[in-house]
Amino acid sequence: MKILGIEHIAIATKDLEQDSSFWSDILGINYLGKEIVENEGVVTDIYNTDQGKVELLAEYGEESPITKFLEKRGSGLHHVCLEVEDIHKAVKELKSKGIQLISDKPTIGAEGYQIVFIHPKSAGGVLVELCQKQKQNK
Amino acid sequence: MKILGIEHIAIATKDLEQDSSFWSDILGINYLGKEIVENEGVVTDIYNTDQGKVELLAEYGEESPITKFLEKRGSGLHHVCLEVEDIHKAVKELKSKGIQLISDKPTIGAEGYQIVFIHPKSAGGVLVELCQKQKQNK
């Protein structure tokens, strides 16, 4: 599997409005825009440093995967996303090595990328997202 | 202040030996080596994706800043480090904007970089490290 780099870090927030000002006004990181990722149950503000993005995640809809995290830990670092060359190859390889994925089949996340999540149990307590930017012709 | 990119994400771990195999053997990220950062109270394994590094942090010495984190949350994402062009300028600017730093004066972290930490209280619950790679002539 080929890891191309850190695509983004994601930060769960209880207050998108308030927290966004740190990344935009204080640090001056380029704001790419807001996106509702309905199937992931989040609304996200994306900032691009040009070497990795920062994504703020707030709850969206009735069942958001970040609700439990926010209740338990409050706002803070939620996951890291690594870009891979070929997500289907990566999933196959990870499964063959006994790595637990949250879902075996890539779904569509923010910015239209194909994504999967590796379970923190298999990644030293870290929720790791893998994404592939380019569509495959397969 | 000019943010150049995500320099690394740092992961606190209770078991460096065990967790390192996920990043090196499973994901195949290039291992740069181990470093003891005595004044920060950590030993770190560094992996380089070429677009942002992954640093595993384990306790070192009697008073490690990650001990409390590990007791409370277990192994997991600890902080994100952003590279800046000029760390002294950044500190000055942050202080003028009322941002709380853990220490006002840059210290030397892993790989010899000049570093400061922004308090999570000022950064939406996220521990944010800033680093400058190049030495200044000032």
Coordinates of C-alpha atoms in Angstrom, one line a residue:
Chain A
M1 CA 0.0 0.0 0.0
K2 CA 1.3 3.4 -0.9
I3 CA 0.7 6.2 1.6
L4 CA 1.0 9.6 -0.1
G5 CA 0.8 11.9 2.9
I6 CA -1.3 13.4 5.6
E7 CA -4.4 14.7 3.8
H8 CA -6.0 16.3 6.9
I9 CA -6.4 16.2 10.6
A10 CA -10.0 16.4 11.8
I11 CA -11.1 18.2 14.9
A12 CA -14.5 17.5 16.5
T13 CA -16.1 20.7 17.8
K14 CA -19.1 21.6 19.9
D15 CA -19.1 25.1 18.5
L16 CA -18.0 25.4 14.8
E17 CA -18.6 29.2 14.7
Q18 CA -16.4 29.9 17.8
D19 CA -13.6 27.5 17.0
S20 CA -13.3 28.4 13.3
S21 CA -11.9 31.8 14.2
F22 CA -8.7 30.3 15.7
W23 CA -7.8 28.5 12.4
S24 CA -8.8 31.3 10.1
D25 CA -8.4 34.6 12.0
I26 CA -5.6 33.8 14.4
L27 CA -3.5 31.3 12.4
G28 CA -4.5 32.7 9.0
I29 CA -5.0 29.3 7.3
N30 CA -6.7 29.5 4.0
Y31 CA -10.5 28.7 4.4
L32 CA -11.7 26.4 1.6
G33 CA -15.4 26.4 2.7
K34 CA -18.1 24.6 4.5
E35 CA -19.5 21.2 3.5
I36 CA -22.3 19.0 4.8
V37 CA -21.3 15.4 4.5
E38 CA -24.8 13.9 5.0
N39 CA -23.9 10.2 5.0
E40 CA -21.2 10.8 7.6
G41 CA -23.4 12.9 9.8
V42 CA -21.1 15.9 10.0
V43 CA -20.8 19.5 8.8
T44 CA -17.2 20.4 8.1
D45 CA -15.2 23.6 7.8
I46 CA -12.0 23.0 5.8
Y47 CA -8.7 24.9 6.0
N48 CA -5.8 24.3 3.7
T49 CA -2.2 24.9 4.8
D50 CA -1.1 23.6 1.3
Q51 CA 0.7 20.8 3.2
G52 CA -2.2 19.1 4.9
K53 CA -5.7 20.4 5.7
V54 CA -7.4 21.0 9.0
E55 CA -11.1 20.0 9.1
L56 CA -13.4 21.1 11.8
L57 CA -16.3 18.7 12.3
A58 CA -19.6 19.5 13.9
E59 CA -22.6 17.2 14.4
Y60 CA -25.2 17.1 11.6
G61 CA -28.5 15.3 11.7
E62 CA -29.9 13.1 14.3
E63 CA -27.2 10.4 14.5
S64 CA -23.7 11.9 14.2
P65 CA -20.7 9.7 14.7
I66 CA -19.0 12.4 16.7
T67 CA -21.7 12.9 19.3
K68 CA -20.3 10.2 21.6
F69 CA -16.8 11.6 21.2
L70 CA -17.9 15.1 22.1
E71 CA -19.9 14.0 25.1
K72 CA -16.9 12.0 26.4
R73 CA -14.0 14.2 25.6
G74 CA -15.3 17.5 24.5
S75 CA -13.9 19.4 21.5
G76 CA -10.5 18.1 20.3
L77 CA -8.5 16.0 17.8
H78 CA -10.8 13.3 16.3
H79 CA -8.9 11.5 13.6
V80 CA -6.1 11.7 11.0
C81 CA -6.6 11.1 7.3
L82 CA -3.8 9.6 5.2
E83 CA -4.0 9.8 1.4
V84 CA -3.4 6.5 -0.4
E85 CA -2.8 5.8 -4.0
D86 CA -5.3 3.0 -4.3
I87 CA -8.0 2.6 -1.6
H88 CA -9.3 -0.8 -2.8
K89 CA -5.8 -2.2 -2.8
A90 CA -5.2 -0.7 0.7
V91 CA -8.5 -2.3 2.1
K92 CA -7.5 -5.7 0.7
E93 CA -4.1 -5.5 2.1
L94 CA -5.2 -4.3 5.5
K95 CA -7.8 -7.1 5.8
S96 CA -5.3 -9.7 4.8
K97 CA -3.1 -8.5 7.7
G98 CA -6.0 -8.7 10.2
I99 CA -6.5 -5.0 10.6
Q100 CA -10.1 -4.1 11.7
L101 CA -11.8 -1.6 9.4
I102 CA -15.0 0.3 10.5
S103 CA -16.4 -0.5 7.0
D104 CA -14.8 -2.6 4.4
K105 CA -16.3 -0.7 1.5
P106 CA -15.1 2.8 0.7
T107 CA -17.8 5.5 1.0
I108 CA -17.8 9.1 -0.3
G109 CA -16.5 11.7 2.2
A110 CA -15.8 15.4 2.1
E111 CA -14.6 16.8 -1.2
G112 CA -15.9 13.7 -3.0
Y113 CA -13.0 11.5 -1.9
Q114 CA -13.3 7.8 -1.4
I115 CA -12.8 7.0 2.2
V116 CA -12.5 4.2 4.8
F117 CA -11.8 4.2 8.5
I118 CA -9.4 1.9 10.4
H119 CA -10.7 1.0 13.8
P120 CA -8.6 2.6 16.7
K121 CA -8.3 -0.9 18.1
S122 CA -6.0 -1.8 15.2
A123 CA -4.2 1.5 15.1
G124 CA -2.9 2.1 18.7
G125 CA -5.9 4.1 19.8
V126 CA -6.0 6.4 16.8
L127 CA -9.0 6.7 14.4
V128 CA -7.2 6.6 11.0
E129 CA -9.1 7.5 7.8
L130 CA -7.7 6.6 4.5
C131 CA -8.7 8.5 1.4
Q132 CA -8.2 8.3 -2.3
K133 CA -8.6 11.5 -4.3
Q134 CA -8.6 10.2 -7.9
K135 CA -11.4 8.0 -9.1
Q136 CA -10.5 4.5 -10.2
N137 CA -11.5 3.2 -13.6
K138 CA -12.1 -0.3 -12.2
Chain B
M1 CA 2.2 34.7 10.8
K2 CA 2.9 32.3 8.0
I3 CA 1.9 28.6 8.5
L4 CA 3.8 26.4 6.1
G5 CA 2.0 23.2 6.7
I6 CA 1.3 20.2 9.0
E7 CA 4.8 19.2 10.2
H8 CA 3.6 16.2 12.2
I9 CA 0.8 14.6 14.2
A10 CA 1.9 13.2 17.5
I11 CA 0.4 10.1 19.1
A12 CA 0.9 9.3 22.7
T13 CA 1.4 5.6 23.3
K14 CA 1.7 3.3 26.3
D15 CA 3.6 0.7 24.3
L16 CA 6.0 2.1 21.7
E17 CA 7.2 -1.3 20.6
Q18 CA 3.7 -2.6 19.9
D19 CA 2.2 0.5 18.2
S20 CA 5.2 1.2 16.0
S21 CA 4.5 -1.9 13.9
F22 CA 1.2 -0.4 12.7
W23 CA 2.9 2.6 11.2
S24 CA 5.9 0.8 9.8
D25 CA 4.9 -2.8 9.0
I26 CA 1.2 -2.3 8.2
L27 CA 1.1 1.1 6.6
G28 CA 4.7 1.0 5.4
I29 CA 5.6 4.6 6.3
N30 CA 9.3 5.4 6.2
Y31 CA 10.9 5.1 9.7
L32 CA 13.2 8.0 10.4
G33 CA 14.4 6.8 13.8
K34 CA 14.1 7.1 17.5
E35 CA 14.9 10.1 19.5
I36 CA 15.0 10.9 23.2
V37 CA 13.8 14.5 23.8
E38 CA 15.0 14.8 27.3
N39 CA 13.7 18.3 28.1
E40 CA 10.2 17.3 26.8
G41 CA 10.2 14.1 28.8
V42 CA 9.4 11.8 25.8
V43 CA 11.0 9.3 23.6
T44 CA 9.7 9.5 20.0
D45 CA 9.6 7.2 17.0
I46 CA 9.3 9.3 13.8
Y47 CA 7.7 8.2 10.5
N48 CA 7.8 10.3 7.4
T49 CA 5.1 10.2 4.8
D50 CA 7.0 13.0 2.8
Q51 CA 3.8 15.1 3.4
G52 CA 3.8 15.3 7.1
K53 CA 5.3 13.0 9.8
V54 CA 3.8 10.7 12.4
E55 CA 5.5 10.8 15.8
L56 CA 4.8 8.2 18.4
L57 CA 5.5 9.6 21.9
A58 CA 6.2 7.4 24.9
E59 CA 7.0 8.6 28.5
Y60 CA 10.6 9.3 29.3
G61 CA 12.0 10.1 32.7
E62 CA 10.2 10.7 35.9
E63 CA 8.0 13.6 34.9
S64 CA 6.6 13.2 31.4
P65 CA 4.0 15.6 30.1
I66 CA 2.1 12.7 28.5
T67 CA 1.6 10.7 31.7
K68 CA -1.6 12.4 32.6
F69 CA -3.0 12.2 29.1
L70 CA -2.2 8.4 28.9
E71 CA -3.8 7.8 32.3
K72 CA -7.0 9.7 31.3
R73 CA -7.4 8.7 27.7
G74 CA -5.0 5.9 26.9
S75 CA -3.0 5.8 23.7
G76 CA -4.2 8.2 21.0
L77 CA -3.8 11.4 19.1
H78 CA -2.0 13.9 21.4
H79 CA -1.2 17.0 19.3
V80 CA -0.7 18.5 15.9
C81 CA 2.4 20.4 14.9
L82 CA 2.3 23.2 12.3
E83 CA 5.4 24.5 10.8
V84 CA 5.8 28.3 10.8
E85 CA 8.2 30.6 8.9
D86 CA 9.2 32.6 12.0
I87 CA 8.4 31.3 15.4
H88 CA 9.4 34.4 17.3
K89 CA 7.1 36.5 15.1
A90 CA 4.3 33.9 15.6
V91 CA 4.7 34.0 19.5
K92 CA 4.5 37.8 19.5
E93 CA 1.5 37.8 17.2
L94 CA -0.3 35.2 19.2
K95 CA 0.3 37.0 22.5
S96 CA -0.9 40.2 21.1
K97 CA -4.1 38.4 20.1
G98 CA -4.6 37.1 23.7
I99 CA -3.8 33.5 22.8
Q100 CA -2.5 31.4 25.7
L101 CA 0.8 29.7 25.1
I102 CA 2.2 26.9 27.4
S103 CA 5.6 28.6 27.3
D104 CA 6.3 32.0 25.7
K105 CA 9.9 31.1 24.9
P106 CA 10.7 28.6 22.1
T107 CA 12.5 25.5 23.3
I108 CA 14.3 22.8 21.3
G109 CA 12.2 19.8 20.4
A110 CA 12.7 16.6 18.3
E111 CA 14.9 17.0 15.3
G112 CA 16.4 20.2 16.7
Y113 CA 13.4 22.3 15.8
Q114 CA 12.4 25.4 17.8
I115 CA 9.0 24.8 19.3
V116 CA 6.2 26.3 21.3
F117 CA 2.8 24.9 22.4
I118 CA -0.5 26.8 22.2
H119 CA -2.8 25.9 25.1
P120 CA -5.8 23.8 24.1
K121 CA -8.0 26.4 25.9
S122 CA -7.1 28.9 23.1
A123 CA -7.3 26.4 20.3
G124 CA -10.7 24.7 20.6
G125 CA -9.5 21.8 22.8
V126 CA -6.5 20.9 20.5
L127 CA -2.9 21.0 21.7
V128 CA -1.2 22.8 18.9
E129 CA 2.6 22.9 18.6
L130 CA 4.3 25.4 16.3
C131 CA 7.8 24.7 15.0
Q132 CA 10.4 26.4 13.0
K133 CA 13.0 24.3 11.2
Q134 CA 15.5 26.9 10.2
K135 CA 17.6 28.6 12.8
Q136 CA 17.2 32.4 13.0
N137 CA 20.1 34.7 12.8
K138 CA 18.5 37.1 15.3

